[in-house]
Tab-separated table of C-alpha atoms in Angstrom:
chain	number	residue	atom	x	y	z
Q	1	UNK	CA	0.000	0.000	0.000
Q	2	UNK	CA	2.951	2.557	0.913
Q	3	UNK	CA	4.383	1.773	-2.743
Q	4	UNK	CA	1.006	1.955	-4.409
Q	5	UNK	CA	0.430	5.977	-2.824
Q	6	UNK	CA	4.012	6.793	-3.302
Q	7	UNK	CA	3.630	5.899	-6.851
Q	8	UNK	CA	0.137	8.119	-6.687
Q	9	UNK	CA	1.733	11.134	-5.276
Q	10	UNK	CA	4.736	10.849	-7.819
Q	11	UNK	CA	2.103	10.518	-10.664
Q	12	UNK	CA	-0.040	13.615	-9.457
Q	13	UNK	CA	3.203	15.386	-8.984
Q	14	UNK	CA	4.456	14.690	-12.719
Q	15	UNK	CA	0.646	15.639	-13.946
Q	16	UNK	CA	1.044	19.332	-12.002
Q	17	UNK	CA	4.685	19.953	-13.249
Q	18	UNK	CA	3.605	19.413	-16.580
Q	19	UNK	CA	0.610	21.054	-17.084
Q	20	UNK	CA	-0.073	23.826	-19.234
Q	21	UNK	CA	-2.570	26.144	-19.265
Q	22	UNK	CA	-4.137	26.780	-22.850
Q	23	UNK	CA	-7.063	28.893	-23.891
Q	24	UNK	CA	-8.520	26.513	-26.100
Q	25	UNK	CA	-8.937	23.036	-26.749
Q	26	UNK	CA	-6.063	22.490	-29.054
Q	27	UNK	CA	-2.450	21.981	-28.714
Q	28	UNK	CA	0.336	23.362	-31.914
Q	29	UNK	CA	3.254	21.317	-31.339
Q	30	UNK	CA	6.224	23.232	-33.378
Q	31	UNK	CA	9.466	20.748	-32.529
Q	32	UNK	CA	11.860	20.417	-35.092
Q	33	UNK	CA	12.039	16.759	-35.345
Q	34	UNK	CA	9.732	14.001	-35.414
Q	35	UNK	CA	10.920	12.352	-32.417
Q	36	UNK	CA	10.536	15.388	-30.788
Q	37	UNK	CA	7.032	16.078	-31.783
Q	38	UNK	CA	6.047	12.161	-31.145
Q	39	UNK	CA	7.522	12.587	-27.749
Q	40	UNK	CA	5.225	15.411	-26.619
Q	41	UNK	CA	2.413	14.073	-28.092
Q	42	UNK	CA	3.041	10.838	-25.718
Q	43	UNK	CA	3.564	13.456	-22.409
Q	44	UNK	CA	0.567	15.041	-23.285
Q	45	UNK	CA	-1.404	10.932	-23.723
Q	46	UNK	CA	0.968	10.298	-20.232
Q	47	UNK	CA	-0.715	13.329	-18.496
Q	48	UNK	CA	-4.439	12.733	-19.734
Q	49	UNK	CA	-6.491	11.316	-16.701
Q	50	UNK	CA	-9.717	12.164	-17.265
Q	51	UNK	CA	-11.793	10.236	-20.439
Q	52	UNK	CA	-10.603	12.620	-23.493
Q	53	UNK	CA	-10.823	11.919	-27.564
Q	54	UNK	CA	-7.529	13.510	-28.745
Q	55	UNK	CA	-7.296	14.093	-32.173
Q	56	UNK	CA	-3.777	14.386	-33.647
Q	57	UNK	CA	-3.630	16.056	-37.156
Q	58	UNK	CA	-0.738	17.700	-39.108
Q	59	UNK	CA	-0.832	20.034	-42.562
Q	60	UNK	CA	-0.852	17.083	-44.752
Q	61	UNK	CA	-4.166	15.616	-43.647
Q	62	UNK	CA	-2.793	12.659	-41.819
Q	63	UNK	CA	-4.947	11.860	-38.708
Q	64	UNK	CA	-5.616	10.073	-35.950
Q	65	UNK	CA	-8.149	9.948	-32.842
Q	66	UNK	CA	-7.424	8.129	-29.566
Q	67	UNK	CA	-9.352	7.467	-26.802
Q	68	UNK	CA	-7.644	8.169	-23.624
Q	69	UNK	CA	-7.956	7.785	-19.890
Q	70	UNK	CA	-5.844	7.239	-16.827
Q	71	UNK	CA	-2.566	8.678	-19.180
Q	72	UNK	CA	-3.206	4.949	-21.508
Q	73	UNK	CA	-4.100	4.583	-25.000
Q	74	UNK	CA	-7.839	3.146	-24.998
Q	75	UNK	CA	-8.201	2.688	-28.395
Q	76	UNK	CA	-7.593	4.365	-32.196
Q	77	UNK	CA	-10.089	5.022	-34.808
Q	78	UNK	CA	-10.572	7.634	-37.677
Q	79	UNK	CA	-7.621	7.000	-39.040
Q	80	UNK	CA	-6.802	9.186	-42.015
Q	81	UNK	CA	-3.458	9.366	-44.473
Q	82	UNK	CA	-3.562	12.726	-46.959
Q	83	UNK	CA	-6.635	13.524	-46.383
Q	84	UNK	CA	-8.323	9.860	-47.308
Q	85	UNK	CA	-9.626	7.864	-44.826
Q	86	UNK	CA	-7.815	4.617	-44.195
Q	87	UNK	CA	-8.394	1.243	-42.490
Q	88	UNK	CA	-7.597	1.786	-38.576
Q	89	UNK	CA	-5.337	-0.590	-37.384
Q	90	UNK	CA	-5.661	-2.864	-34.432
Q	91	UNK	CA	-4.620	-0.908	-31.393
Q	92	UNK	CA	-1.611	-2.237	-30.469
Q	93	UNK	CA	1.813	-0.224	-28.608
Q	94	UNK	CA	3.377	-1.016	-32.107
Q	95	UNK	CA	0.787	0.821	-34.818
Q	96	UNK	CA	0.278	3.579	-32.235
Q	97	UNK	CA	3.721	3.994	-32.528
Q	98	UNK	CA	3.783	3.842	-36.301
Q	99	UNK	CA	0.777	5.570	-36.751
Q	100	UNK	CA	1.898	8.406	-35.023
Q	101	UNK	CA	5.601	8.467	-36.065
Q	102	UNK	CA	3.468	8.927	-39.805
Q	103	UNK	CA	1.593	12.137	-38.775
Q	104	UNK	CA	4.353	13.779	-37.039
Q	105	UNK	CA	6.502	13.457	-39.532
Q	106	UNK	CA	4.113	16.576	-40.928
Q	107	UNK	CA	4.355	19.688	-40.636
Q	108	UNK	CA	1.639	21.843	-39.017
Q	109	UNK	CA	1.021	19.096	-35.955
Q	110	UNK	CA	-1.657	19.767	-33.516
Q	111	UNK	CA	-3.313	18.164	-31.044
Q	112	UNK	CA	-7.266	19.013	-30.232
Q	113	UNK	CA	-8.872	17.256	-27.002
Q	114	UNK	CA	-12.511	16.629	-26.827
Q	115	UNK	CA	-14.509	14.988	-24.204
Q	116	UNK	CA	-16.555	11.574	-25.048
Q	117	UNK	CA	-20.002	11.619	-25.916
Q	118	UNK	CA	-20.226	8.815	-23.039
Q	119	UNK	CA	-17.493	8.772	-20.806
Q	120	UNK	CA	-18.556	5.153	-19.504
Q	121	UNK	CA	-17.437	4.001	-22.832
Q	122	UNK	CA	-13.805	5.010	-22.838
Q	123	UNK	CA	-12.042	2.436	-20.741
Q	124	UNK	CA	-9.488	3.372	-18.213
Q	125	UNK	CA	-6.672	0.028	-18.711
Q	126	UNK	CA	-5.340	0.567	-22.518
Q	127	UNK	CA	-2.107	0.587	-23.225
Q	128	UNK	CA	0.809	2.376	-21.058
Q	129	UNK	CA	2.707	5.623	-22.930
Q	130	UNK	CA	5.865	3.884	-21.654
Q	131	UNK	CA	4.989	0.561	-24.320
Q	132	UNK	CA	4.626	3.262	-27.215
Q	133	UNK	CA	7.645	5.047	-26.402
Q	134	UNK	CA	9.462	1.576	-26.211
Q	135	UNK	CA	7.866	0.444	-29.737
Q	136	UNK	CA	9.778	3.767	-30.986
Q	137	UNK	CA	13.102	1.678	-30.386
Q	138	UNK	CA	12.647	-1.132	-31.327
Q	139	UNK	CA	11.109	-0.366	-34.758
Q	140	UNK	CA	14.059	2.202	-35.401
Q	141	UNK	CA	11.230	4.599	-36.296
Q	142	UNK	CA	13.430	7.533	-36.073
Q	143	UNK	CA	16.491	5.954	-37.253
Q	144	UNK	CA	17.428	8.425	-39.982
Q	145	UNK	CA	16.763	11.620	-37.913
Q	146	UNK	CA	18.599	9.756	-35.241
Q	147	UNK	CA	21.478	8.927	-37.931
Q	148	UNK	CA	21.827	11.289	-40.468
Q	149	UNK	CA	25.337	10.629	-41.706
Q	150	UNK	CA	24.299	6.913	-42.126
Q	151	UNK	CA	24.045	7.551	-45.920
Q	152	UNK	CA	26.080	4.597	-47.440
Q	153	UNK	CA	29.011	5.956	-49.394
Q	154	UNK	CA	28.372	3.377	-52.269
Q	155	UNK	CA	30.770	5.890	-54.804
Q	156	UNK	CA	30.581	9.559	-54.449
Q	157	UNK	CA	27.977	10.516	-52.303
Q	158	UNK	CA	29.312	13.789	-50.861
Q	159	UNK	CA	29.021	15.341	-54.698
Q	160	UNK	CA	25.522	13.742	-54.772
Q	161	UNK	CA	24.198	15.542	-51.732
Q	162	UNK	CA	25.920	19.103	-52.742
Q	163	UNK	CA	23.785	18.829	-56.077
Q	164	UNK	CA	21.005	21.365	-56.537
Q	165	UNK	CA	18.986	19.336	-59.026
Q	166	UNK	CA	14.948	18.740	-58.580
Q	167	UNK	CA	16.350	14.925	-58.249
Q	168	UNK	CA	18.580	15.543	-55.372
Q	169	UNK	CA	15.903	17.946	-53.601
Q	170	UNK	CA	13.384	15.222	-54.085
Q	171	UNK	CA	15.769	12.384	-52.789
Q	172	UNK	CA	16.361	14.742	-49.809
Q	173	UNK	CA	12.799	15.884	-49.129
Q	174	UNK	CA	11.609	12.267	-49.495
Q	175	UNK	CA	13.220	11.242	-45.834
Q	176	UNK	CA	10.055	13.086	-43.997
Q	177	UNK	CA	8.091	10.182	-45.878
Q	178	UNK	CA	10.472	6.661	-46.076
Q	179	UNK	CA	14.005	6.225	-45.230
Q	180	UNK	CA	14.038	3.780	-48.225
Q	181	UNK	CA	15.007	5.809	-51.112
Q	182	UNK	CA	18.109	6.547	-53.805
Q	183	UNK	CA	19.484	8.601	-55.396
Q	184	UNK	CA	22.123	7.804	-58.958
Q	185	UNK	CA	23.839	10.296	-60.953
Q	186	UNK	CA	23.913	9.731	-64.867
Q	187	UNK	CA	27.188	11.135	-65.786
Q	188	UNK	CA	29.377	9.149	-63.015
Q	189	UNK	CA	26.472	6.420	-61.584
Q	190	UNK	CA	27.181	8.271	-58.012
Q	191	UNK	CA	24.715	6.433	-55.860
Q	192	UNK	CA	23.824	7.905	-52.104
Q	193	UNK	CA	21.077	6.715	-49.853
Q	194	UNK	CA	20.332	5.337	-46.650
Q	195	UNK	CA	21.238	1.209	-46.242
Q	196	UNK	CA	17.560	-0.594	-47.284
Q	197	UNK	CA	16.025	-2.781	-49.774
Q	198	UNK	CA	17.136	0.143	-52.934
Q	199	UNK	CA	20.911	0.205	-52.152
Q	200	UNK	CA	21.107	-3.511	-51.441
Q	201	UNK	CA	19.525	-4.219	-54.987
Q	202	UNK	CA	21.557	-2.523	-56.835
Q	203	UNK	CA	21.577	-4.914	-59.560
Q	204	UNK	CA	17.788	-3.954	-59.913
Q	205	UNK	CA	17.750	-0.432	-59.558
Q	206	UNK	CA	20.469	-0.531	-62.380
Q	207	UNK	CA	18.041	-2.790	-64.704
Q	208	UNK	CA	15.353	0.138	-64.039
Q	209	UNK	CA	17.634	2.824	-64.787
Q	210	UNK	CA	18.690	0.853	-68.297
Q	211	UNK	CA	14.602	0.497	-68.559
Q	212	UNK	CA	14.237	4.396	-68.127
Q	213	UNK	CA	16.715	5.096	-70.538
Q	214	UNK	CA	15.412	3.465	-73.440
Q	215	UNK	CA	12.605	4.844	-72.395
Q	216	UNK	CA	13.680	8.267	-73.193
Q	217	UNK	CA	15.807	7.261	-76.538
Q	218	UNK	CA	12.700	5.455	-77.544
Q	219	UNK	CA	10.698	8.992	-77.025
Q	220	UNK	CA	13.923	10.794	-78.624
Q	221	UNK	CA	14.209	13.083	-76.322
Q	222	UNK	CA	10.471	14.407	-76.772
Q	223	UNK	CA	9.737	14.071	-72.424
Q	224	UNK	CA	10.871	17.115	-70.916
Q	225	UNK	CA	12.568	16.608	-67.774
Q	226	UNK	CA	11.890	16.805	-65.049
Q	227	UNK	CA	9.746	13.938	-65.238
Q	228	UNK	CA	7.909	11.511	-62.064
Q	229	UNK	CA	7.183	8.338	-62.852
Q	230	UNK	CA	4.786	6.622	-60.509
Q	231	UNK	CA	4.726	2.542	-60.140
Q	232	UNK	CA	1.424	2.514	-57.646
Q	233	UNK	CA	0.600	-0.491	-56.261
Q	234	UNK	CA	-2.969	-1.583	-56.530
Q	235	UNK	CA	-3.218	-2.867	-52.735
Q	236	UNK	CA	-3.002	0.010	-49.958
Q	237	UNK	CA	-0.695	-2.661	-47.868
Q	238	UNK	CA	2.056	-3.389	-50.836
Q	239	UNK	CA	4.126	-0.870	-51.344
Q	240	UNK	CA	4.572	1.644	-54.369
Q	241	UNK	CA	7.497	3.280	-56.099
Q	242	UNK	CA	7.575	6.678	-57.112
Q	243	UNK	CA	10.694	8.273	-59.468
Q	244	UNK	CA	12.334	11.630	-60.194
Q	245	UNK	CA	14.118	12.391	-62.812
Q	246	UNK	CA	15.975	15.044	-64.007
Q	247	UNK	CA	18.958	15.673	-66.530
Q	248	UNK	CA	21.296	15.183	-64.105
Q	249	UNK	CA	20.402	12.351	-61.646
Q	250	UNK	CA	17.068	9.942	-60.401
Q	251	UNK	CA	16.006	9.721	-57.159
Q	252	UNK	CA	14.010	6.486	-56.187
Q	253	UNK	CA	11.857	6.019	-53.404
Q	254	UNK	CA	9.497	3.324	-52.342
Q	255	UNK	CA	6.692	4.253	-49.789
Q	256	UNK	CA	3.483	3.030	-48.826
Q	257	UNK	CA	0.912	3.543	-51.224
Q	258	UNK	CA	-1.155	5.715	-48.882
Q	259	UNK	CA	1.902	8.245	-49.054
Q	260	UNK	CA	0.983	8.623	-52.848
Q	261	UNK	CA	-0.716	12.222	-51.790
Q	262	UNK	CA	2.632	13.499	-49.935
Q	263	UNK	CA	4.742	12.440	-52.323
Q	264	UNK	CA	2.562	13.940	-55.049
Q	265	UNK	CA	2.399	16.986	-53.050
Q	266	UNK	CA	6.142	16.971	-52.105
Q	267	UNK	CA	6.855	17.194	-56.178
Q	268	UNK	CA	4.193	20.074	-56.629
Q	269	UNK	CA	6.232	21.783	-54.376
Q	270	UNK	CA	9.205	21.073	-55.639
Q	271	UNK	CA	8.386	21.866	-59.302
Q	272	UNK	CA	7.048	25.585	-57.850
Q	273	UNK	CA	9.746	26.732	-57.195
């Protein structure tokens, strides 16, 4: 009993030191990393006691609701990527996690707490903050934020990364979304990326690029660059590929097919400027 109220007292003392008084219902959370921004999202789950529906949303449309009480995750639901709504996982420490490594890897992220409708339906045992934060390791969810020199120096990937192309932007731009994407140079076949399934295939990737080029001889020359070139998947689970090219390198990058709206968007923005 002495552990149990010590443990209590601790709990109500963490809840005062970290509140914050707000005028509204909604939360902006402006940290400049994902991590970061996943991490106060969980403080503010951890410091929830009372029965609350917190929405998380970012710029990009991605969103999620969970049902909270006694600082656990209830349950998920209304689960939407770029705007569309998707199938809500089971609600699990390990699709929390992934779920909401996904939206805060937006820009924009906010949090807005509601109460229930019925209070008597949100359940107060769910899952602890501390299993989501631990899911965070061991999927390596943040491992190129964490890691951002872990580019593999295939060839010449220092002259890659200094390039100003709409190929190298894209390549760069494209870690907010996957950490499984590549970029080659055509004059030299420079290759940079982070180690995954692109630069340990590169036997395919350089059957695609052969593909892509007698692509354009076959066109002579008639597609302008820059061009994107989108392999979509016709199942939401499988994953798609999505390429950049421009006349001086391609950039590669496979993502789940949901992502098809960011990466769409990411290349708007990218060809407006």
């Amino acid at each position: 009993m002495v552990m149990e109220q010590s443990d209590i007292l601790s709990r109500l003392t963490d809840i005062v030191d970290n509140t914050v008084a707000r005028g509204d219902q909604s939360i902006h959370l402006n940290h400049t990393s994902t991590e970061a921004r996943c991490l106060a999202a969980i403080e503010i789950v951890h410091a929830t006691i009372l029965p609350r529906m917190i929405q998380i949303s970012n710029d990009e449309e991605d969103a999620v609701t969970l049902s909270v009480n006694n600082g656990r995750v209830a349950s998920m639901s209304d689960t939407a990527m770029d705007g569309v709504q998707s199938n809500t996982p089971e609600t699990t420490a390990e699709h929390v996690a992934q779920i909401l490594a996904m939206i805060c890897s937006g820009t924009g992220l906010k949090l807005h707490s509601t109460p229930p409708d019925n209070t008597d339906e949100v359940a107060a045992t769910g899952i602890p903050t501390s299993e989501i934060e631990g899911a965070f390791d061991v999927m390596e969810l943040f491992h190129d934020e964490a890691a951002p020199d872990a580019d593999t120096a295939l060839d010449k990937p220092a002259v890659l990364n200094e390039a100003c192309g709409l190929a190298a932007s894209f390549h760069s731009e494209a870690k907010k979304i996957t950490d499984q994407r590549i970029l080659i140079g055509h004059d030299d076949t420079a290759v940079a990326g982070p180690d995954g399934v692109l630069t340990q295939n590169l036997d395919a990737v350089g059957q695609l690029m052969d593909d892509l080029a007698t692509w354009d001889a076959e066109n002579g020359g008639q597609e302008a660059s820059p061009q994107l070139v989108i392999l979509r998947s016709c199942r939401e689970e499988t994953p798609s590929l999505t390429i950049c090219r421009d006349i001086d390198a391609t950039a590669m990058v496979v993502h789940h097919t949901r992502r098809l709206g960011a990466v769409v968007q990411m290349w708007k923005s990218l060809t407006a400027k």
